Every structure is written in structure tokens, then in C-alpha cells.
Amino acid sequence: MFQLGKTIVSEEILKKDFVCNLSACKGACCIAGDAGAPLEEAETNILEDIYPKVKPYLRKEGIEAIEAQGTSIIGEDGGYETPLIDGADCAYVTFDQKGTALCGIEEAYNQGDIDWKKPVSCHLYPVRTQDYSEFSAVNYHHWYICDDACTLGKELQVPVYKFVKEALIRKYGEDWYAELEKIASQLEKK
């Protein structure tokens, strides 16, 4: 662990390799687990605002879940998260012809209908953040369903922090990321 500004960062994001391998996992992170994607409070308002533009990209089951539960919910841990369909799939999940889970929000973004890509927690994965009163923790989250992503990352030699560069900049800014790169460079020299 090391401190970077008001964050405490796990060295694992510099040392572990990761590249999503959708052809292998089929987007399992969007349909596995027992909770929706973590949301920041401000993101709950964004989801509410963009829902009419995202709705055409969603499955019938997702629309029903959102209209019954809301565009976001409060999870068991007291934090905000995306609603689920019958306690499984994220309500915003769609599937392509090959059965790979995709994000309806991201599809609306890719088509130019909205200017918000997706929840930052999804964009950051496999990095998970936790805000505390004095600092934020930035950690690598290992989930067995991503083993193929770890293998591909190792083959391509892409560390986690480089894989999620855009998301880290979105969350913490360009200056923060530039400092992270300097630390990574120093660690490589050791």
C-alpha cells in the first residue's frame, strides 16, 4: 500500500495484470453475484435523468425491474447500487447474439444518445474504491470469474492500472494518474 494524495492505493493494481476477456467470461460480472453495481450518490440522479434514453436499449425484464424498484436502490450494506432482475442480472444488462452480457447504459453512450458511459464502479473494475472520512482506498478485487482476464492481461503484459486508465482518470483526475504512473515506474526499476 502507498499513499497518493488523499488515496491509499494497493500495490496490486500496479503488479497484477488484467484485460477483460469477454469472449471467455461472457460478461459474467454483470450477471453474477448477489448485489448490483455500486453507485456514487450523484450517479443515482444521473441514472434517473438518463433512464428514458437508456430504456430502449434494455431487455423487458430489466425495464420491469427498474420500474418496480427504481433506477437505483439502497443495498444491504446501505450503499447505492443498480437494481437486479430476480436477484441475479443487473437490470441494465443486455445480451448480444453470442449471449455475452453487455451494458445497456454503455450501448446508449456508444450510440451517442447519452454522454455518461456507465457507473464508475463498472468502468473501474477490477479496481474497487471505498471512501472514508479522511481518504479513499483503491484496491484490486480478485474474482474467480475474471481468471481469464488475468491470464490475458499477463499474456499481453497489461497491468491493472493501465487497463483501467480512463476510469482512474475519470475518478481521480489526470494529475493523480500521472503520479500513479511515476510510482509504477519507480517500482519497475526495483
mmCIF file of the C-alpha atoms, coordinates in Angstrom:
data_MODEL
# 
_entry.id   MODEL 
# 
loop_
_atom_site.group_PDB 
_atom_site.id 
_atom_site.type_symbol 
_atom_site.label_atom_id 
_atom_site.label_alt_id 
_atom_site.label_comp_id 
_atom_site.label_asym_id 
_atom_site.label_entity_id 
_atom_site.label_seq_id 
_atom_site.pdbx_PDB_ins_code 
_atom_site.Cartn_x 
_atom_site.Cartn_y 
_atom_site.Cartn_z 
_atom_site.occupancy 
_atom_site.B_iso_or_equiv 
_atom_site.pdbx_formal_charge 
_atom_site.auth_seq_id 
_atom_site.auth_comp_id 
_atom_site.auth_asym_id 
_atom_site.auth_atom_id 
_atom_site.pdbx_PDB_model_num 
ATOM 1   C CA . MET A 1 1   ? 0.000   0.000   0.000   1.00 0.00 ? 1   MET A CA 1 
ATOM 2   C CA . PHE A 1 2   ? 1.104   3.568   -0.623  1.00 0.00 ? 2   PHE A CA 1 
ATOM 3   C CA . GLN A 1 3   ? -0.434  6.987   -0.223  1.00 0.00 ? 3   GLN A CA 1 
ATOM 4   C CA . LEU A 1 4   ? -1.184  9.124   -3.246  1.00 0.00 ? 4   LEU A CA 1 
ATOM 5   C CA . GLY A 1 5   ? -2.864  12.393  -2.333  1.00 0.00 ? 5   GLY A CA 1 
ATOM 6   C CA . LYS A 1 6   ? -5.959  11.507  -0.346  1.00 0.00 ? 6   LYS A CA 1 
ATOM 7   C CA . THR A 1 7   ? -5.932  7.882   -1.519  1.00 0.00 ? 7   THR A CA 1 
ATOM 8   C CA . ILE A 1 8   ? -4.365  4.750   -0.111  1.00 0.00 ? 8   ILE A CA 1 
ATOM 9   C CA . VAL A 1 9   ? -3.531  2.527   -3.074  1.00 0.00 ? 9   VAL A CA 1 
ATOM 10  C CA . SER A 1 10  ? -2.865  -1.202  -3.140  1.00 0.00 ? 10  SER A CA 1 
ATOM 11  C CA . GLU A 1 11  ? 0.337   -2.096  -4.982  1.00 0.00 ? 11  GLU A CA 1 
ATOM 12  C CA . GLU A 1 12  ? -1.624  -4.954  -6.557  1.00 0.00 ? 12  GLU A CA 1 
ATOM 13  C CA . ILE A 1 13  ? -3.104  -2.542  -9.115  1.00 0.00 ? 13  ILE A CA 1 
ATOM 14  C CA . LEU A 1 14  ? 0.472   -1.961  -10.300 1.00 0.00 ? 14  LEU A CA 1 
ATOM 15  C CA . LYS A 1 15  ? 1.683   -5.557  -10.042 1.00 0.00 ? 15  LYS A CA 1 
ATOM 16  C CA . LYS A 1 16  ? -1.305  -7.621  -11.236 1.00 0.00 ? 16  LYS A CA 1 
ATOM 17  C CA . ASP A 1 17  ? -2.170  -7.924  -14.921 1.00 0.00 ? 17  ASP A CA 1 
ATOM 18  C CA . PHE A 1 18  ? -5.700  -7.720  -16.323 1.00 0.00 ? 18  PHE A CA 1 
ATOM 19  C CA . VAL A 1 19  ? -7.504  -7.354  -19.660 1.00 0.00 ? 19  VAL A CA 1 
ATOM 20  C CA . CYS A 1 20  ? -11.210 -8.200  -19.876 1.00 0.00 ? 20  CYS A CA 1 
ATOM 21  C CA . ASN A 1 21  ? -11.752 -11.288 -21.976 1.00 0.00 ? 21  ASN A CA 1 
ATOM 22  C CA . LEU A 1 22  ? -15.450 -11.091 -22.861 1.00 0.00 ? 22  LEU A CA 1 
ATOM 23  C CA . SER A 1 23  ? -15.206 -13.995 -25.276 1.00 0.00 ? 23  SER A CA 1 
ATOM 24  C CA . ALA A 1 24  ? -14.247 -16.220 -22.334 1.00 0.00 ? 24  ALA A CA 1 
ATOM 25  C CA . CYS A 1 25  ? -16.341 -14.862 -19.442 1.00 0.00 ? 25  CYS A CA 1 
ATOM 26  C CA . LYS A 1 26  ? -19.346 -13.605 -21.440 1.00 0.00 ? 26  LYS A CA 1 
ATOM 27  C CA . GLY A 1 27  ? -19.664 -10.602 -19.115 1.00 0.00 ? 27  GLY A CA 1 
ATOM 28  C CA . ALA A 1 28  ? -20.246 -12.705 -16.011 1.00 0.00 ? 28  ALA A CA 1 
ATOM 29  C CA . CYS A 1 29  ? -19.516 -9.763  -13.676 1.00 0.00 ? 29  CYS A CA 1 
ATOM 30  C CA . CYS A 1 30  ? -22.804 -8.177  -14.784 1.00 0.00 ? 30  CYS A CA 1 
ATOM 31  C CA . ILE A 1 31  ? -24.887 -11.272 -14.071 1.00 0.00 ? 31  ILE A CA 1 
ATOM 32  C CA . ALA A 1 32  ? -23.126 -12.990 -11.159 1.00 0.00 ? 32  ALA A CA 1 
ATOM 33  C CA . GLY A 1 33  ? -23.069 -12.031 -7.531  1.00 0.00 ? 33  GLY A CA 1 
ATOM 34  C CA . ASP A 1 34  ? -25.755 -11.023 -5.097  1.00 0.00 ? 34  ASP A CA 1 
ATOM 35  C CA . ALA A 1 35  ? -25.739 -7.234  -5.410  1.00 0.00 ? 35  ALA A CA 1 
ATOM 36  C CA . GLY A 1 36  ? -25.945 -4.609  -8.105  1.00 0.00 ? 36  GLY A CA 1 
ATOM 37  C CA . ALA A 1 37  ? -23.078 -2.403  -9.201  1.00 0.00 ? 37  ALA A CA 1 
ATOM 38  C CA . PRO A 1 38  ? -22.043 0.085   -6.501  1.00 0.00 ? 38  PRO A CA 1 
ATOM 39  C CA . LEU A 1 39  ? -23.131 3.640   -7.250  1.00 0.00 ? 39  LEU A CA 1 
ATOM 40  C CA . GLU A 1 40  ? -21.991 7.011   -6.004  1.00 0.00 ? 40  GLU A CA 1 
ATOM 41  C CA . GLU A 1 41  ? -24.847 9.154   -4.697  1.00 0.00 ? 41  GLU A CA 1 
ATOM 42  C CA . ALA A 1 42  ? -24.543 11.612  -7.618  1.00 0.00 ? 42  ALA A CA 1 
ATOM 43  C CA . GLU A 1 43  ? -24.848 8.698   -10.051 1.00 0.00 ? 43  GLU A CA 1 
ATOM 44  C CA . THR A 1 44  ? -28.324 7.888   -8.737  1.00 0.00 ? 44  THR A CA 1 
ATOM 45  C CA . ASN A 1 45  ? -29.543 11.231  -10.100 1.00 0.00 ? 45  ASN A CA 1 
ATOM 46  C CA . ILE A 1 46  ? -27.775 10.648  -13.407 1.00 0.00 ? 46  ILE A CA 1 
ATOM 47  C CA . LEU A 1 47  ? -29.444 7.248   -13.797 1.00 0.00 ? 47  LEU A CA 1 
ATOM 48  C CA . GLU A 1 48  ? -32.833 8.772   -13.108 1.00 0.00 ? 48  GLU A CA 1 
ATOM 49  C CA . ASP A 1 49  ? -32.223 11.530  -15.672 1.00 0.00 ? 49  ASP A CA 1 
ATOM 50  C CA . ILE A 1 50  ? -30.912 9.273   -18.459 1.00 0.00 ? 50  ILE A CA 1 
ATOM 51  C CA . TYR A 1 51  ? -33.292 6.354   -17.945 1.00 0.00 ? 51  TYR A CA 1 
ATOM 52  C CA . PRO A 1 52  ? -35.741 7.441   -20.694 1.00 0.00 ? 52  PRO A CA 1 
ATOM 53  C CA . LYS A 1 53  ? -32.866 7.420   -23.211 1.00 0.00 ? 53  LYS A CA 1 
ATOM 54  C CA . VAL A 1 54  ? -31.404 4.143   -21.909 1.00 0.00 ? 54  VAL A CA 1 
ATOM 55  C CA . LYS A 1 55  ? -34.744 2.305   -21.709 1.00 0.00 ? 55  LYS A CA 1 
ATOM 56  C CA . PRO A 1 56  ? -34.912 1.455   -25.465 1.00 0.00 ? 56  PRO A CA 1 
ATOM 57  C CA . TYR A 1 57  ? -31.629 -0.468  -25.099 1.00 0.00 ? 57  TYR A CA 1 
ATOM 58  C CA . LEU A 1 58  ? -32.823 -2.627  -22.201 1.00 0.00 ? 58  LEU A CA 1 
ATOM 59  C CA . ARG A 1 59  ? -34.489 -6.015  -22.047 1.00 0.00 ? 59  ARG A CA 1 
ATOM 60  C CA . LYS A 1 60  ? -38.122 -6.302  -20.997 1.00 0.00 ? 60  LYS A CA 1 
ATOM 61  C CA . GLU A 1 61  ? -37.049 -7.923  -17.706 1.00 0.00 ? 61  GLU A CA 1 
ATOM 62  C CA . GLY A 1 62  ? -34.650 -5.073  -16.976 1.00 0.00 ? 62  GLY A CA 1 
ATOM 63  C CA . ILE A 1 63  ? -37.284 -2.436  -17.648 1.00 0.00 ? 63  ILE A CA 1 
ATOM 64  C CA . GLU A 1 64  ? -39.720 -4.269  -15.359 1.00 0.00 ? 64  GLU A CA 1 
ATOM 65  C CA . ALA A 1 65  ? -37.114 -4.480  -12.575 1.00 0.00 ? 65  ALA A CA 1 
ATOM 66  C CA . ILE A 1 66  ? -36.228 -0.785  -12.870 1.00 0.00 ? 66  ILE A CA 1 
ATOM 67  C CA . GLU A 1 67  ? -39.848 0.311   -12.984 1.00 0.00 ? 67  GLU A CA 1 
ATOM 68  C CA . ALA A 1 68  ? -40.638 -1.817  -9.921  1.00 0.00 ? 68  ALA A CA 1 
ATOM 69  C CA . GLN A 1 69  ? -37.502 -0.972  -7.873  1.00 0.00 ? 69  GLN A CA 1 
ATOM 70  C CA . GLY A 1 70  ? -36.290 2.348   -9.286  1.00 0.00 ? 70  GLY A CA 1 
ATOM 71  C CA . THR A 1 71  ? -33.273 3.303   -11.378 1.00 0.00 ? 71  THR A CA 1 
ATOM 72  C CA . SER A 1 72  ? -31.125 2.666   -8.289  1.00 0.00 ? 72  SER A CA 1 
ATOM 73  C CA . ILE A 1 73  ? -31.667 1.021   -4.920  1.00 0.00 ? 73  ILE A CA 1 
ATOM 74  C CA . ILE A 1 74  ? -30.143 1.024   -1.464  1.00 0.00 ? 74  ILE A CA 1 
ATOM 75  C CA . GLY A 1 75  ? -28.357 -2.291  -0.977  1.00 0.00 ? 75  GLY A CA 1 
ATOM 76  C CA . GLU A 1 76  ? -27.985 -4.436  2.114   1.00 0.00 ? 76  GLU A CA 1 
ATOM 77  C CA . ASP A 1 77  ? -24.778 -2.589  3.066   1.00 0.00 ? 77  ASP A CA 1 
ATOM 78  C CA . GLY A 1 78  ? -26.617 0.741   2.995   1.00 0.00 ? 78  GLY A CA 1 
ATOM 79  C CA . GLY A 1 79  ? -24.920 1.951   -0.193  1.00 0.00 ? 79  GLY A CA 1 
ATOM 80  C CA . TYR A 1 80  ? -26.498 2.763   -3.525  1.00 0.00 ? 80  TYR A CA 1 
ATOM 81  C CA . GLU A 1 81  ? -26.427 0.156   -6.286  1.00 0.00 ? 81  GLU A CA 1 
ATOM 82  C CA . THR A 1 82  ? -28.104 -0.821  -9.521  1.00 0.00 ? 82  THR A CA 1 
ATOM 83  C CA . PRO A 1 83  ? -31.264 -2.918  -9.222  1.00 0.00 ? 83  PRO A CA 1 
ATOM 84  C CA . LEU A 1 84  ? -31.208 -6.607  -10.113 1.00 0.00 ? 84  LEU A CA 1 
ATOM 85  C CA . ILE A 1 85  ? -33.542 -8.821  -12.091 1.00 0.00 ? 85  ILE A CA 1 
ATOM 86  C CA . ASP A 1 86  ? -34.778 -11.545 -9.711  1.00 0.00 ? 86  ASP A CA 1 
ATOM 87  C CA . GLY A 1 87  ? -31.667 -11.164 -7.530  1.00 0.00 ? 87  GLY A CA 1 
ATOM 88  C CA . ALA A 1 88  ? -29.273 -12.015 -10.381 1.00 0.00 ? 88  ALA A CA 1 
ATOM 89  C CA . ASP A 1 89  ? -28.593 -9.960  -13.541 1.00 0.00 ? 89  ASP A CA 1 
ATOM 90  C CA . CYS A 1 90  ? -28.053 -6.215  -13.316 1.00 0.00 ? 90  CYS A CA 1 
ATOM 91  C CA . ALA A 1 91  ? -31.245 -4.599  -14.615 1.00 0.00 ? 91  ALA A CA 1 
ATOM 92  C CA . TYR A 1 92  ? -29.182 -2.634  -17.156 1.00 0.00 ? 92  TYR A CA 1 
ATOM 93  C CA . VAL A 1 93  ? -27.720 -5.782  -18.765 1.00 0.00 ? 93  VAL A CA 1 
ATOM 94  C CA . THR A 1 94  ? -28.439 -6.708  -22.351 1.00 0.00 ? 94  THR A CA 1 
ATOM 95  C CA . PHE A 1 95  ? -27.093 -9.635  -24.372 1.00 0.00 ? 95  PHE A CA 1 
ATOM 96  C CA . ASP A 1 96  ? -25.567 -9.800  -27.832 1.00 0.00 ? 96  ASP A CA 1 
ATOM 97  C CA . GLN A 1 97  ? -26.215 -12.570 -30.363 1.00 0.00 ? 97  GLN A CA 1 
ATOM 98  C CA . LYS A 1 98  ? -23.469 -14.710 -28.787 1.00 0.00 ? 98  LYS A CA 1 
ATOM 99  C CA . GLY A 1 99  ? -25.016 -14.475 -25.307 1.00 0.00 ? 99  GLY A CA 1 
ATOM 100 C CA . THR A 1 100 ? -22.400 -12.054 -23.976 1.00 0.00 ? 100 THR A CA 1 
ATOM 101 C CA . ALA A 1 101 ? -23.681 -9.656  -21.321 1.00 0.00 ? 101 ALA A CA 1 
ATOM 102 C CA . LEU A 1 102 ? -23.348 -6.007  -22.301 1.00 0.00 ? 102 LEU A CA 1 
ATOM 103 C CA . CYS A 1 103 ? -24.338 -2.762  -20.593 1.00 0.00 ? 103 CYS A CA 1 
ATOM 104 C CA . GLY A 1 104 ? -27.455 -1.021  -21.905 1.00 0.00 ? 104 GLY A CA 1 
ATOM 105 C CA . ILE A 1 105 ? -26.175 2.253   -20.465 1.00 0.00 ? 105 ILE A CA 1 
ATOM 106 C CA . GLU A 1 106 ? -22.879 1.900   -22.325 1.00 0.00 ? 106 GLU A CA 1 
ATOM 107 C CA . GLU A 1 107 ? -24.720 0.981   -25.524 1.00 0.00 ? 107 GLU A CA 1 
ATOM 108 C CA . ALA A 1 108 ? -26.782 4.207   -25.282 1.00 0.00 ? 108 ALA A CA 1 
ATOM 109 C CA . TYR A 1 109 ? -23.487 6.067   -24.725 1.00 0.00 ? 109 TYR A CA 1 
ATOM 110 C CA . ASN A 1 110 ? -21.814 4.342   -27.695 1.00 0.00 ? 110 ASN A CA 1 
ATOM 111 C CA . GLN A 1 111 ? -24.768 5.304   -29.906 1.00 0.00 ? 111 GLN A CA 1 
ATOM 112 C CA . GLY A 1 112 ? -24.475 8.963   -28.823 1.00 0.00 ? 112 GLY A CA 1 
ATOM 113 C CA . ASP A 1 113 ? -27.821 9.076   -27.000 1.00 0.00 ? 113 ASP A CA 1 
ATOM 114 C CA . ILE A 1 114 ? -26.250 9.971   -23.631 1.00 0.00 ? 114 ILE A CA 1 
ATOM 115 C CA . ASP A 1 115 ? -22.908 11.438  -22.562 1.00 0.00 ? 115 ASP A CA 1 
ATOM 116 C CA . TRP A 1 116 ? -22.354 9.247   -19.478 1.00 0.00 ? 116 TRP A CA 1 
ATOM 117 C CA . LYS A 1 117 ? -20.563 5.957   -20.131 1.00 0.00 ? 117 LYS A CA 1 
ATOM 118 C CA . LYS A 1 118 ? -21.685 3.858   -17.151 1.00 0.00 ? 118 LYS A CA 1 
ATOM 119 C CA . PRO A 1 119 ? -21.300 3.773   -13.358 1.00 0.00 ? 119 PRO A CA 1 
ATOM 120 C CA . VAL A 1 120 ? -17.702 4.497   -12.400 1.00 0.00 ? 120 VAL A CA 1 
ATOM 121 C CA . SER A 1 121 ? -17.550 1.265   -10.351 1.00 0.00 ? 121 SER A CA 1 
ATOM 122 C CA . CYS A 1 122 ? -18.224 -0.741  -13.521 1.00 0.00 ? 122 CYS A CA 1 
ATOM 123 C CA . HIS A 1 123 ? -15.744 1.322   -15.515 1.00 0.00 ? 123 HIS A CA 1 
ATOM 124 C CA . LEU A 1 124 ? -13.062 0.814   -12.836 1.00 0.00 ? 124 LEU A CA 1 
ATOM 125 C CA . TYR A 1 125 ? -13.447 -2.945  -12.420 1.00 0.00 ? 125 TYR A CA 1 
ATOM 126 C CA . PRO A 1 126 ? -11.340 -4.872  -11.240 1.00 0.00 ? 126 PRO A CA 1 
ATOM 127 C CA . VAL A 1 127 ? -10.409 -1.833  -9.148  1.00 0.00 ? 127 VAL A CA 1 
ATOM 128 C CA . ARG A 1 128 ? -12.733 -1.194  -6.236  1.00 0.00 ? 128 ARG A CA 1 
ATOM 129 C CA . THR A 1 129 ? -12.725 2.030   -4.245  1.00 0.00 ? 129 THR A CA 1 
ATOM 130 C CA . GLN A 1 130 ? -14.025 2.786   -0.779  1.00 0.00 ? 130 GLN A CA 1 
ATOM 131 C CA . ASP A 1 131 ? -14.412 6.292   0.542   1.00 0.00 ? 131 ASP A CA 1 
ATOM 132 C CA . TYR A 1 132 ? -13.642 7.008   4.182   1.00 0.00 ? 132 TYR A CA 1 
ATOM 133 C CA . SER A 1 133 ? -13.777 10.333  6.001   1.00 0.00 ? 133 SER A CA 1 
ATOM 134 C CA . GLU A 1 134 ? -10.072 11.152  5.550   1.00 0.00 ? 134 GLU A CA 1 
ATOM 135 C CA . PHE A 1 135 ? -9.103  9.140   2.468   1.00 0.00 ? 135 PHE A CA 1 
ATOM 136 C CA . SER A 1 136 ? -10.219 6.731   -0.251  1.00 0.00 ? 136 SER A CA 1 
ATOM 137 C CA . ALA A 1 137 ? -8.954  3.174   -0.556  1.00 0.00 ? 137 ALA A CA 1 
ATOM 138 C CA . VAL A 1 138 ? -8.078  1.991   -4.072  1.00 0.00 ? 138 VAL A CA 1 
ATOM 139 C CA . ASN A 1 139 ? -7.838  -1.810  -4.223  1.00 0.00 ? 139 ASN A CA 1 
ATOM 140 C CA . TYR A 1 140 ? -7.595  -4.644  -6.701  1.00 0.00 ? 140 TYR A CA 1 
ATOM 141 C CA . HIS A 1 141 ? -10.538 -7.031  -6.446  1.00 0.00 ? 141 HIS A CA 1 
ATOM 142 C CA . HIS A 1 142 ? -9.853  -10.602 -7.496  1.00 0.00 ? 142 HIS A CA 1 
ATOM 143 C CA . TRP A 1 143 ? -12.936 -12.567 -8.531  1.00 0.00 ? 143 TRP A CA 1 
ATOM 144 C CA . TYR A 1 144 ? -12.545 -16.080 -9.925  1.00 0.00 ? 144 TYR A CA 1 
ATOM 145 C CA . ILE A 1 145 ? -14.856 -15.282 -12.838 1.00 0.00 ? 145 ILE A CA 1 
ATOM 146 C CA . CYS A 1 146 ? -12.118 -12.938 -14.079 1.00 0.00 ? 146 CYS A CA 1 
ATOM 147 C CA . ASP A 1 147 ? -9.345  -15.559 -14.128 1.00 0.00 ? 147 ASP A CA 1 
ATOM 148 C CA . ASP A 1 148 ? -9.365  -15.468 -17.944 1.00 0.00 ? 148 ASP A CA 1 
ATOM 149 C CA . ALA A 1 149 ? -8.875  -11.679 -17.797 1.00 0.00 ? 149 ALA A CA 1 
ATOM 150 C CA . CYS A 1 150 ? -5.874  -12.163 -15.521 1.00 0.00 ? 150 CYS A CA 1 
ATOM 151 C CA . THR A 1 151 ? -4.426  -14.725 -17.939 1.00 0.00 ? 151 THR A CA 1 
ATOM 152 C CA . LEU A 1 152 ? -4.965  -12.433 -20.942 1.00 0.00 ? 152 LEU A CA 1 
ATOM 153 C CA . GLY A 1 153 ? -3.522  -9.475  -19.052 1.00 0.00 ? 153 GLY A CA 1 
ATOM 154 C CA . LYS A 1 154 ? -0.421  -11.490 -18.223 1.00 0.00 ? 154 LYS A CA 1 
ATOM 155 C CA . GLU A 1 155 ? -0.046  -12.609 -21.871 1.00 0.00 ? 155 GLU A CA 1 
ATOM 156 C CA . LEU A 1 156 ? -0.384  -9.004  -23.086 1.00 0.00 ? 156 LEU A CA 1 
ATOM 157 C CA . GLN A 1 157 ? 1.604   -7.599  -20.125 1.00 0.00 ? 157 GLN A CA 1 
ATOM 158 C CA . VAL A 1 158 ? -1.045  -5.030  -19.200 1.00 0.00 ? 158 VAL A CA 1 
ATOM 159 C CA . PRO A 1 159 ? -1.125  -4.101  -15.517 1.00 0.00 ? 159 PRO A CA 1 
ATOM 160 C CA . VAL A 1 160 ? -4.486  -3.345  -13.921 1.00 0.00 ? 160 VAL A CA 1 
ATOM 161 C CA . TYR A 1 161 ? -3.777  0.378   -13.603 1.00 0.00 ? 161 TYR A CA 1 
ATOM 162 C CA . LYS A 1 162 ? -3.145  0.670   -17.348 1.00 0.00 ? 162 LYS A CA 1 
ATOM 163 C CA . PHE A 1 163 ? -6.236  -1.375  -18.214 1.00 0.00 ? 163 PHE A CA 1 
ATOM 164 C CA . VAL A 1 164 ? -8.456  0.992   -16.182 1.00 0.00 ? 164 VAL A CA 1 
ATOM 165 C CA . LYS A 1 165 ? -6.531  4.192   -17.003 1.00 0.00 ? 165 LYS A CA 1 
ATOM 166 C CA . GLU A 1 166 ? -9.551  6.042   -18.432 1.00 0.00 ? 166 GLU A CA 1 
ATOM 167 C CA . ALA A 1 167 ? -11.681 5.116   -15.411 1.00 0.00 ? 167 ALA A CA 1 
ATOM 168 C CA . LEU A 1 168 ? -8.988  6.080   -12.886 1.00 0.00 ? 168 LEU A CA 1 
ATOM 169 C CA . ILE A 1 169 ? -8.629  9.463   -14.584 1.00 0.00 ? 169 ILE A CA 1 
ATOM 170 C CA . ARG A 1 170 ? -12.405 9.833   -14.559 1.00 0.00 ? 170 ARG A CA 1 
ATOM 171 C CA . LYS A 1 171 ? -12.465 9.121   -10.818 1.00 0.00 ? 171 LYS A CA 1 
ATOM 172 C CA . TYR A 1 172 ? -9.300  10.869  -9.572  1.00 0.00 ? 172 TYR A CA 1 
ATOM 173 C CA . GLY A 1 173 ? -8.095  13.152  -12.375 1.00 0.00 ? 173 GLY A CA 1 
ATOM 174 C CA . GLU A 1 174 ? -5.131  13.309  -14.756 1.00 0.00 ? 174 GLU A CA 1 
ATOM 175 C CA . ASP A 1 175 ? -2.662  14.644  -12.182 1.00 0.00 ? 175 ASP A CA 1 
ATOM 176 C CA . TRP A 1 176 ? -3.427  11.769  -9.812  1.00 0.00 ? 176 TRP A CA 1 
ATOM 177 C CA . TYR A 1 177 ? -2.945  9.245   -12.630 1.00 0.00 ? 177 TYR A CA 1 
ATOM 178 C CA . ALA A 1 178 ? 0.346   10.861  -13.707 1.00 0.00 ? 178 ALA A CA 1 
ATOM 179 C CA . GLU A 1 179 ? 1.632   10.454  -10.139 1.00 0.00 ? 179 GLU A CA 1 
ATOM 180 C CA . LEU A 1 180 ? 0.474   6.824   -10.155 1.00 0.00 ? 180 LEU A CA 1 
ATOM 181 C CA . GLU A 1 181 ? 2.474   6.233   -13.339 1.00 0.00 ? 181 GLU A CA 1 
ATOM 182 C CA . LYS A 1 182 ? 5.579   7.706   -11.696 1.00 0.00 ? 182 LYS A CA 1 
ATOM 183 C CA . ILE A 1 183 ? 5.198   5.360   -8.724  1.00 0.00 ? 183 ILE A CA 1 
ATOM 184 C CA . ALA A 1 184 ? 4.680   2.398   -11.064 1.00 0.00 ? 184 ALA A CA 1 
ATOM 185 C CA . SER A 1 185 ? 7.819   3.347   -12.988 1.00 0.00 ? 185 SER A CA 1 
ATOM 186 C CA . GLN A 1 186 ? 9.840   3.534   -9.758  1.00 0.00 ? 186 GLN A CA 1 
ATOM 187 C CA . LEU A 1 187 ? 8.576   0.097   -8.693  1.00 0.00 ? 187 LEU A CA 1 
ATOM 188 C CA . GLU A 1 188 ? 9.527   -1.394  -12.059 1.00 0.00 ? 188 GLU A CA 1 
ATOM 189 C CA . LYS A 1 189 ? 13.104  -0.208  -11.593 1.00 0.00 ? 189 LYS A CA 1 
ATOM 190 C CA . LYS A 1 190 ? 13.433  -2.024  -8.257  1.00 0.00 ? 190 LYS A CA 1 
# 
